[in-house]
Amino acid sequence: MPEAKQSPSNQNPTEDTVRSPLVTEMGTTTIAENVVAKLTGIAAREVPGVFGMGNAARRAFDTLTDRIPGSQTNVSGGVSVEKGEKQTAIDLTIVVEYGTSIVEVAEAIRRNVIRAVEQGTGLQVVEVNIDVTDVHLPEDDEEAPAKDSPELN
């Protein structure tokens, strides 16, 4: 029985075979990892059902820095990026709202992140890994003002 040959189009593309608008005969465009992380963070936060990003320590730190007048919101918290010349892989840590489907939220995040990063940077997104670390409960909001509002004497 003859052996079936795989055409190059059926194989997984490697970084060397991927065409990229970032590498042309006129020059190369380099995009920093923090650019990919910011685009990812913004795109992930747009998805309904995402309460927050990052682990508990990251969220606590972001809450404190958000209170400082003139400080910028850290949109890339909870995002880790590995980037090559033409491709990128992204890891996200999120907290979902209670009552939402984690599977649906994760699928929506992947779609939104891939679209935002590929359109915004020209990099091919090879994977988006999502780590759901917590579920935000409605009663968590009721306790927050008591903890967050310092009493001045």
mmCIF file with all atom_site columns, C-alpha atoms in Angstrom:
data_model
loop_
_atom_site.group_PDB
_atom_site.id
_atom_site.type_symbol
_atom_site.label_atom_id
_atom_site.label_alt_id
_atom_site.label_comp_id
_atom_site.label_asym_id
_atom_site.label_entity_id
_atom_site.label_seq_id
_atom_site.pdbx_PDB_ins_code
_atom_site.Cartn_x
_atom_site.Cartn_y
_atom_site.Cartn_z
_atom_site.occupancy
_atom_site.B_iso_or_equiv
_atom_site.pdbx_formal_charge
_atom_site.auth_seq_id
_atom_site.auth_comp_id
_atom_site.auth_asym_id
_atom_site.auth_atom_id
_atom_site.pdbx_PDB_model_num
ATOM 1   C CA . MET A 1 1   ? 0.000   0.000  0.000  1.00 0.00 ? 1   MET A CA 1
ATOM 2   C CA . PRO A 1 2   ? 1.545   3.361  -0.982 1.00 0.00 ? 2   PRO A CA 1
ATOM 3   C CA . GLU A 1 3   ? 2.359   5.751  1.801  1.00 0.00 ? 3   GLU A CA 1
ATOM 4   C CA . ALA A 1 4   ? 0.246   8.913  1.825  1.00 0.00 ? 4   ALA A CA 1
ATOM 5   C CA . LYS A 1 5   ? 2.397   11.989 1.543  1.00 0.00 ? 5   LYS A CA 1
ATOM 6   C CA . GLN A 1 6   ? 1.454   15.057 3.487  1.00 0.00 ? 6   GLN A CA 1
ATOM 7   C CA . SER A 1 7   ? 1.574   18.290 1.621  1.00 0.00 ? 7   SER A CA 1
ATOM 8   C CA . PRO A 1 8   ? 3.230   21.208 3.421  1.00 0.00 ? 8   PRO A CA 1
ATOM 9   C CA . SER A 1 9   ? -0.171  22.900 3.778  1.00 0.00 ? 9   SER A CA 1
ATOM 10  C CA . ASN A 1 10  ? -1.412  20.021 5.963  1.00 0.00 ? 10  ASN A CA 1
ATOM 11  C CA . GLN A 1 11  ? 1.446   20.292 8.426  1.00 0.00 ? 11  GLN A CA 1
ATOM 12  C CA . ASN A 1 12  ? 1.532   22.661 11.358 1.00 0.00 ? 12  ASN A CA 1
ATOM 13  C CA . PRO A 1 13  ? 3.312   25.837 10.336 1.00 0.00 ? 13  PRO A CA 1
ATOM 14  C CA . THR A 1 14  ? 6.560   26.553 12.088 1.00 0.00 ? 14  THR A CA 1
ATOM 15  C CA . GLU A 1 15  ? 7.773   30.052 12.789 1.00 0.00 ? 15  GLU A CA 1
ATOM 16  C CA . ASP A 1 16  ? 10.101  29.837 9.765  1.00 0.00 ? 16  ASP A CA 1
ATOM 17  C CA . THR A 1 17  ? 7.282   29.058 7.306  1.00 0.00 ? 17  THR A CA 1
ATOM 18  C CA . VAL A 1 18  ? 4.740   31.581 8.620  1.00 0.00 ? 18  VAL A CA 1
ATOM 19  C CA . ARG A 1 19  ? 4.360   34.648 6.446  1.00 0.00 ? 19  ARG A CA 1
ATOM 20  C CA . SER A 1 20  ? 4.143   37.855 8.398  1.00 0.00 ? 20  SER A CA 1
ATOM 21  C CA . PRO A 1 21  ? 3.384   41.464 7.534  1.00 0.00 ? 21  PRO A CA 1
ATOM 22  C CA . LEU A 1 22  ? 6.067   42.330 10.115 1.00 0.00 ? 22  LEU A CA 1
ATOM 23  C CA . VAL A 1 23  ? 8.920   40.893 8.043  1.00 0.00 ? 23  VAL A CA 1
ATOM 24  C CA . THR A 1 24  ? 9.172   42.342 4.552  1.00 0.00 ? 24  THR A CA 1
ATOM 25  C CA . GLU A 1 25  ? 11.928  42.895 2.041  1.00 0.00 ? 25  GLU A CA 1
ATOM 26  C CA . MET A 1 26  ? 11.793  46.594 2.990  1.00 0.00 ? 26  MET A CA 1
ATOM 27  C CA . GLY A 1 27  ? 12.464  45.939 6.678  1.00 0.00 ? 27  GLY A CA 1
ATOM 28  C CA . THR A 1 28  ? 11.323  44.329 9.901  1.00 0.00 ? 28  THR A CA 1
ATOM 29  C CA . THR A 1 29  ? 8.850   45.624 12.472 1.00 0.00 ? 29  THR A CA 1
ATOM 30  C CA . THR A 1 30  ? 9.429   44.544 16.069 1.00 0.00 ? 30  THR A CA 1
ATOM 31  C CA . ILE A 1 31  ? 6.640   44.550 18.636 1.00 0.00 ? 31  ILE A CA 1
ATOM 32  C CA . ALA A 1 32  ? 7.414   44.455 22.366 1.00 0.00 ? 32  ALA A CA 1
ATOM 33  C CA . GLU A 1 33  ? 5.828   41.826 24.601 1.00 0.00 ? 33  GLU A CA 1
ATOM 34  C CA . ASN A 1 34  ? 4.154   44.521 26.713 1.00 0.00 ? 34  ASN A CA 1
ATOM 35  C CA . VAL A 1 35  ? 2.250   45.706 23.614 1.00 0.00 ? 35  VAL A CA 1
ATOM 36  C CA . VAL A 1 36  ? 0.852   42.210 23.094 1.00 0.00 ? 36  VAL A CA 1
ATOM 37  C CA . ALA A 1 37  ? 0.080   41.955 26.829 1.00 0.00 ? 37  ALA A CA 1
ATOM 38  C CA . LYS A 1 38  ? -1.841  45.252 26.842 1.00 0.00 ? 38  LYS A CA 1
ATOM 39  C CA . LEU A 1 39  ? -3.879  44.361 23.766 1.00 0.00 ? 39  LEU A CA 1
ATOM 40  C CA . THR A 1 40  ? -4.624  40.979 25.348 1.00 0.00 ? 40  THR A CA 1
ATOM 41  C CA . GLY A 1 41  ? -5.667  42.488 28.670 1.00 0.00 ? 41  GLY A CA 1
ATOM 42  C CA . ILE A 1 42  ? -8.004  44.980 27.042 1.00 0.00 ? 42  ILE A CA 1
ATOM 43  C CA . ALA A 1 43  ? -9.556  42.334 24.770 1.00 0.00 ? 43  ALA A CA 1
ATOM 44  C CA . ALA A 1 44  ? -10.056 39.866 27.641 1.00 0.00 ? 44  ALA A CA 1
ATOM 45  C CA . ARG A 1 45  ? -11.682 42.475 29.897 1.00 0.00 ? 45  ARG A CA 1
ATOM 46  C CA . GLU A 1 46  ? -14.214 43.292 27.155 1.00 0.00 ? 46  GLU A CA 1
ATOM 47  C CA . VAL A 1 47  ? -15.716 39.803 27.443 1.00 0.00 ? 47  VAL A CA 1
ATOM 48  C CA . PRO A 1 48  ? -18.894 39.596 29.550 1.00 0.00 ? 48  PRO A CA 1
ATOM 49  C CA . GLY A 1 49  ? -18.382 37.312 32.544 1.00 0.00 ? 49  GLY A CA 1
ATOM 50  C CA . VAL A 1 50  ? -14.781 38.360 33.229 1.00 0.00 ? 50  VAL A CA 1
ATOM 51  C CA . PHE A 1 51  ? -14.719 39.953 36.683 1.00 0.00 ? 51  PHE A CA 1
ATOM 52  C CA . GLY A 1 52  ? -10.990 40.524 36.962 1.00 0.00 ? 52  GLY A CA 1
ATOM 53  C CA . MET A 1 53  ? -7.575  39.401 35.855 1.00 0.00 ? 53  MET A CA 1
ATOM 54  C CA . GLY A 1 54  ? -4.570  38.108 37.723 1.00 0.00 ? 54  GLY A CA 1
ATOM 55  C CA . ASN A 1 55  ? -4.183  36.279 41.007 1.00 0.00 ? 55  ASN A CA 1
ATOM 56  C CA . ALA A 1 56  ? -5.404  37.708 44.336 1.00 0.00 ? 56  ALA A CA 1
ATOM 57  C CA . ALA A 1 57  ? -2.143  39.568 45.004 1.00 0.00 ? 57  ALA A CA 1
ATOM 58  C CA . ARG A 1 58  ? -2.170  41.191 41.539 1.00 0.00 ? 58  ARG A CA 1
ATOM 59  C CA . ARG A 1 59  ? -5.812  42.283 41.934 1.00 0.00 ? 59  ARG A CA 1
ATOM 60  C CA . ALA A 1 60  ? -5.117  43.746 45.404 1.00 0.00 ? 60  ALA A CA 1
ATOM 61  C CA . PHE A 1 61  ? -2.102  45.659 44.075 1.00 0.00 ? 61  PHE A CA 1
ATOM 62  C CA . ASP A 1 62  ? -4.124  46.958 41.104 1.00 0.00 ? 62  ASP A CA 1
ATOM 63  C CA . THR A 1 63  ? -6.896  48.105 43.455 1.00 0.00 ? 63  THR A CA 1
ATOM 64  C CA . LEU A 1 64  ? -4.391  50.120 45.480 1.00 0.00 ? 64  LEU A CA 1
ATOM 65  C CA . THR A 1 65  ? -2.693  51.688 42.470 1.00 0.00 ? 65  THR A CA 1
ATOM 66  C CA . ASP A 1 66  ? -6.071  52.613 40.936 1.00 0.00 ? 66  ASP A CA 1
ATOM 67  C CA . ARG A 1 67  ? -6.667  54.872 43.972 1.00 0.00 ? 67  ARG A CA 1
ATOM 68  C CA . ILE A 1 68  ? -3.551  56.938 43.335 1.00 0.00 ? 68  ILE A CA 1
ATOM 69  C CA . PRO A 1 69  ? -4.520  60.111 41.446 1.00 0.00 ? 69  PRO A CA 1
ATOM 70  C CA . GLY A 1 70  ? -2.972  60.213 37.987 1.00 0.00 ? 70  GLY A CA 1
ATOM 71  C CA . SER A 1 71  ? -1.953  56.553 38.000 1.00 0.00 ? 71  SER A CA 1
ATOM 72  C CA . GLN A 1 72  ? -2.608  54.427 34.936 1.00 0.00 ? 72  GLN A CA 1
ATOM 73  C CA . THR A 1 73  ? -4.731  51.302 35.083 1.00 0.00 ? 73  THR A CA 1
ATOM 74  C CA . ASN A 1 74  ? -2.635  48.179 34.620 1.00 0.00 ? 74  ASN A CA 1
ATOM 75  C CA . VAL A 1 75  ? -4.460  46.467 31.751 1.00 0.00 ? 75  VAL A CA 1
ATOM 76  C CA . SER A 1 76  ? -1.842  43.758 31.350 1.00 0.00 ? 76  SER A CA 1
ATOM 77  C CA . GLY A 1 77  ? -2.168  42.292 34.856 1.00 0.00 ? 77  GLY A CA 1
ATOM 78  C CA . GLY A 1 78  ? -2.813  38.570 34.673 1.00 0.00 ? 78  GLY A CA 1
ATOM 79  C CA . VAL A 1 79  ? -1.259  38.307 31.197 1.00 0.00 ? 79  VAL A CA 1
ATOM 80  C CA . SER A 1 80  ? 1.933   36.488 30.299 1.00 0.00 ? 80  SER A CA 1
ATOM 81  C CA . VAL A 1 81  ? 3.294   36.556 26.746 1.00 0.00 ? 81  VAL A CA 1
ATOM 82  C CA . GLU A 1 82  ? 5.907   34.558 24.874 1.00 0.00 ? 82  GLU A CA 1
ATOM 83  C CA . LYS A 1 83  ? 6.684   36.231 21.561 1.00 0.00 ? 83  LYS A CA 1
ATOM 84  C CA . GLY A 1 84  ? 8.837   35.437 18.585 1.00 0.00 ? 84  GLY A CA 1
ATOM 85  C CA . GLU A 1 85  ? 9.349   37.412 15.385 1.00 0.00 ? 85  GLU A CA 1
ATOM 86  C CA . LYS A 1 86  ? 6.094   36.253 13.789 1.00 0.00 ? 86  LYS A CA 1
ATOM 87  C CA . GLN A 1 87  ? 4.128   34.327 16.424 1.00 0.00 ? 87  GLN A CA 1
ATOM 88  C CA . THR A 1 88  ? 3.027   34.665 20.016 1.00 0.00 ? 88  THR A CA 1
ATOM 89  C CA . ALA A 1 89  ? 1.588   32.477 22.785 1.00 0.00 ? 89  ALA A CA 1
ATOM 90  C CA . ILE A 1 90  ? -0.477  34.006 25.557 1.00 0.00 ? 90  ILE A CA 1
ATOM 91  C CA . ASP A 1 91  ? -1.343  32.876 29.107 1.00 0.00 ? 91  ASP A CA 1
ATOM 92  C CA . LEU A 1 92  ? -4.168  34.568 31.024 1.00 0.00 ? 92  LEU A CA 1
ATOM 93  C CA . THR A 1 93  ? -5.236  34.339 34.655 1.00 0.00 ? 93  THR A CA 1
ATOM 94  C CA . ILE A 1 94  ? -8.844  35.384 35.221 1.00 0.00 ? 94  ILE A CA 1
ATOM 95  C CA . VAL A 1 95  ? -11.684 35.526 37.716 1.00 0.00 ? 95  VAL A CA 1
ATOM 96  C CA . VAL A 1 96  ? -15.167 34.886 36.315 1.00 0.00 ? 96  VAL A CA 1
ATOM 97  C CA . GLU A 1 97  ? -18.523 36.163 37.499 1.00 0.00 ? 97  GLU A CA 1
ATOM 98  C CA . TYR A 1 98  ? -20.710 33.630 39.299 1.00 0.00 ? 98  TYR A CA 1
ATOM 99  C CA . GLY A 1 99  ? -23.442 32.279 37.032 1.00 0.00 ? 99  GLY A CA 1
ATOM 100 C CA . THR A 1 100 ? -21.486 32.507 33.800 1.00 0.00 ? 100 THR A CA 1
ATOM 101 C CA . SER A 1 101 ? -20.333 29.495 31.827 1.00 0.00 ? 101 SER A CA 1
ATOM 102 C CA . ILE A 1 102 ? -16.573 29.232 32.220 1.00 0.00 ? 102 ILE A CA 1
ATOM 103 C CA . VAL A 1 103 ? -16.352 27.363 28.923 1.00 0.00 ? 103 VAL A CA 1
ATOM 104 C CA . GLU A 1 104 ? -18.265 30.090 27.057 1.00 0.00 ? 104 GLU A CA 1
ATOM 105 C CA . VAL A 1 105 ? -16.263 32.876 28.716 1.00 0.00 ? 105 VAL A CA 1
ATOM 106 C CA . ALA A 1 106 ? -12.983 31.130 27.840 1.00 0.00 ? 106 ALA A CA 1
ATOM 107 C CA . GLU A 1 107 ? -14.052 30.632 24.197 1.00 0.00 ? 107 GLU A CA 1
ATOM 108 C CA . ALA A 1 108 ? -15.110 34.285 23.934 1.00 0.00 ? 108 ALA A CA 1
ATOM 109 C CA . ILE A 1 109 ? -11.806 35.430 25.458 1.00 0.00 ? 109 ILE A CA 1
ATOM 110 C CA . ARG A 1 110 ? -9.837  33.329 22.962 1.00 0.00 ? 110 ARG A CA 1
ATOM 111 C CA . ARG A 1 111 ? -11.803 34.726 20.003 1.00 0.00 ? 111 ARG A CA 1
ATOM 112 C CA . ASN A 1 112 ? -11.487 38.317 21.210 1.00 0.00 ? 112 ASN A CA 1
ATOM 113 C CA . VAL A 1 113 ? -7.801  38.077 22.130 1.00 0.00 ? 113 VAL A CA 1
ATOM 114 C CA . ILE A 1 114 ? -6.808  36.361 18.877 1.00 0.00 ? 114 ILE A CA 1
ATOM 115 C CA . ARG A 1 115 ? -8.708  38.942 16.828 1.00 0.00 ? 115 ARG A CA 1
ATOM 116 C CA . ALA A 1 116 ? -7.271  41.916 18.753 1.00 0.00 ? 116 ALA A CA 1
ATOM 117 C CA . VAL A 1 117 ? -3.665  40.711 18.772 1.00 0.00 ? 117 VAL A CA 1
ATOM 118 C CA . GLU A 1 118 ? -3.560  39.469 15.179 1.00 0.00 ? 118 GLU A CA 1
ATOM 119 C CA . GLN A 1 119 ? -5.272  42.592 13.803 1.00 0.00 ? 119 GLN A CA 1
ATOM 120 C CA . GLY A 1 120 ? -3.348  44.959 16.052 1.00 0.00 ? 120 GLY A CA 1
ATOM 121 C CA . THR A 1 121 ? 0.125   43.503 15.659 1.00 0.00 ? 121 THR A CA 1
ATOM 122 C CA . GLY A 1 122 ? 0.236   41.183 12.650 1.00 0.00 ? 122 GLY A CA 1
ATOM 123 C CA . LEU A 1 123 ? 1.574   38.420 14.906 1.00 0.00 ? 123 LEU A CA 1
ATOM 124 C CA . GLN A 1 124 ? 0.039   34.964 14.582 1.00 0.00 ? 124 GLN A CA 1
ATOM 125 C CA . VAL A 1 125 ? -1.441  33.819 17.910 1.00 0.00 ? 125 VAL A CA 1
ATOM 126 C CA . VAL A 1 126 ? -0.586  30.137 18.261 1.00 0.00 ? 126 VAL A CA 1
ATOM 127 C CA . GLU A 1 127 ? -2.303  29.568 21.614 1.00 0.00 ? 127 GLU A CA 1
ATOM 128 C CA . VAL A 1 128 ? -4.261  31.318 24.334 1.00 0.00 ? 128 VAL A CA 1
ATOM 129 C CA . ASN A 1 129 ? -4.159  29.430 27.643 1.00 0.00 ? 129 ASN A CA 1
ATOM 130 C CA . ILE A 1 130 ? -6.640  30.519 30.304 1.00 0.00 ? 130 ILE A CA 1
ATOM 131 C CA . ASP A 1 131 ? -6.289  29.806 34.024 1.00 0.00 ? 131 ASP A CA 1
ATOM 132 C CA . VAL A 1 132 ? -9.510  30.465 35.955 1.00 0.00 ? 132 VAL A CA 1
ATOM 133 C CA . THR A 1 133 ? -8.435  31.040 39.556 1.00 0.00 ? 133 THR A CA 1
ATOM 134 C CA . ASP A 1 134 ? -11.660 32.188 41.216 1.00 0.00 ? 134 ASP A CA 1
ATOM 135 C CA . VAL A 1 135 ? -15.369 32.867 40.868 1.00 0.00 ? 135 VAL A CA 1
ATOM 136 C CA . HIS A 1 136 ? -16.624 36.283 41.950 1.00 0.00 ? 136 HIS A CA 1
ATOM 137 C CA . LEU A 1 137 ? -19.773 35.994 44.067 1.00 0.00 ? 137 LEU A CA 1
ATOM 138 C CA . PRO A 1 138 ? -22.359 38.803 44.303 1.00 0.00 ? 138 PRO A CA 1
ATOM 139 C CA . GLU A 1 139 ? -22.013 38.905 48.107 1.00 0.00 ? 139 GLU A CA 1
ATOM 140 C CA . ASP A 1 140 ? -18.302 39.709 47.694 1.00 0.00 ? 140 ASP A CA 1
ATOM 141 C CA . ASP A 1 141 ? -19.347 43.208 46.569 1.00 0.00 ? 141 ASP A CA 1
ATOM 142 C CA . GLU A 1 142 ? -21.425 43.741 49.720 1.00 0.00 ? 142 GLU A CA 1
ATOM 143 C CA . GLU A 1 143 ? -18.409 43.068 51.972 1.00 0.00 ? 143 GLU A CA 1
ATOM 144 C CA . ALA A 1 144 ? -15.938 45.156 49.915 1.00 0.00 ? 144 ALA A CA 1
ATOM 145 C CA . PRO A 1 145 ? -16.987 48.696 50.983 1.00 0.00 ? 145 PRO A CA 1
ATOM 146 C CA . ALA A 1 146 ? -16.538 47.882 54.666 1.00 0.00 ? 146 ALA A CA 1
ATOM 147 C CA . LYS A 1 147 ? -13.017 46.554 54.057 1.00 0.00 ? 147 LYS A CA 1
ATOM 148 C CA . ASP A 1 148 ? -12.016 49.209 51.523 1.00 0.00 ? 148 ASP A CA 1
ATOM 149 C CA . SER A 1 149 ? -13.161 52.364 53.253 1.00 0.00 ? 149 SER A CA 1
ATOM 150 C CA . PRO A 1 150 ? -10.618 53.371 55.889 1.00 0.00 ? 150 PRO A CA 1
ATOM 151 C CA . GLU A 1 151 ? -11.900 55.080 58.990 1.00 0.00 ? 151 GLU A CA 1
ATOM 152 C CA . LEU A 1 152 ? -10.162 58.303 59.831 1.00 0.00 ? 152 LEU A CA 1
ATOM 153 C CA . ASN A 1 153 ? -9.954  59.372 63.479 1.00 0.00 ? 153 ASN A CA 1
#
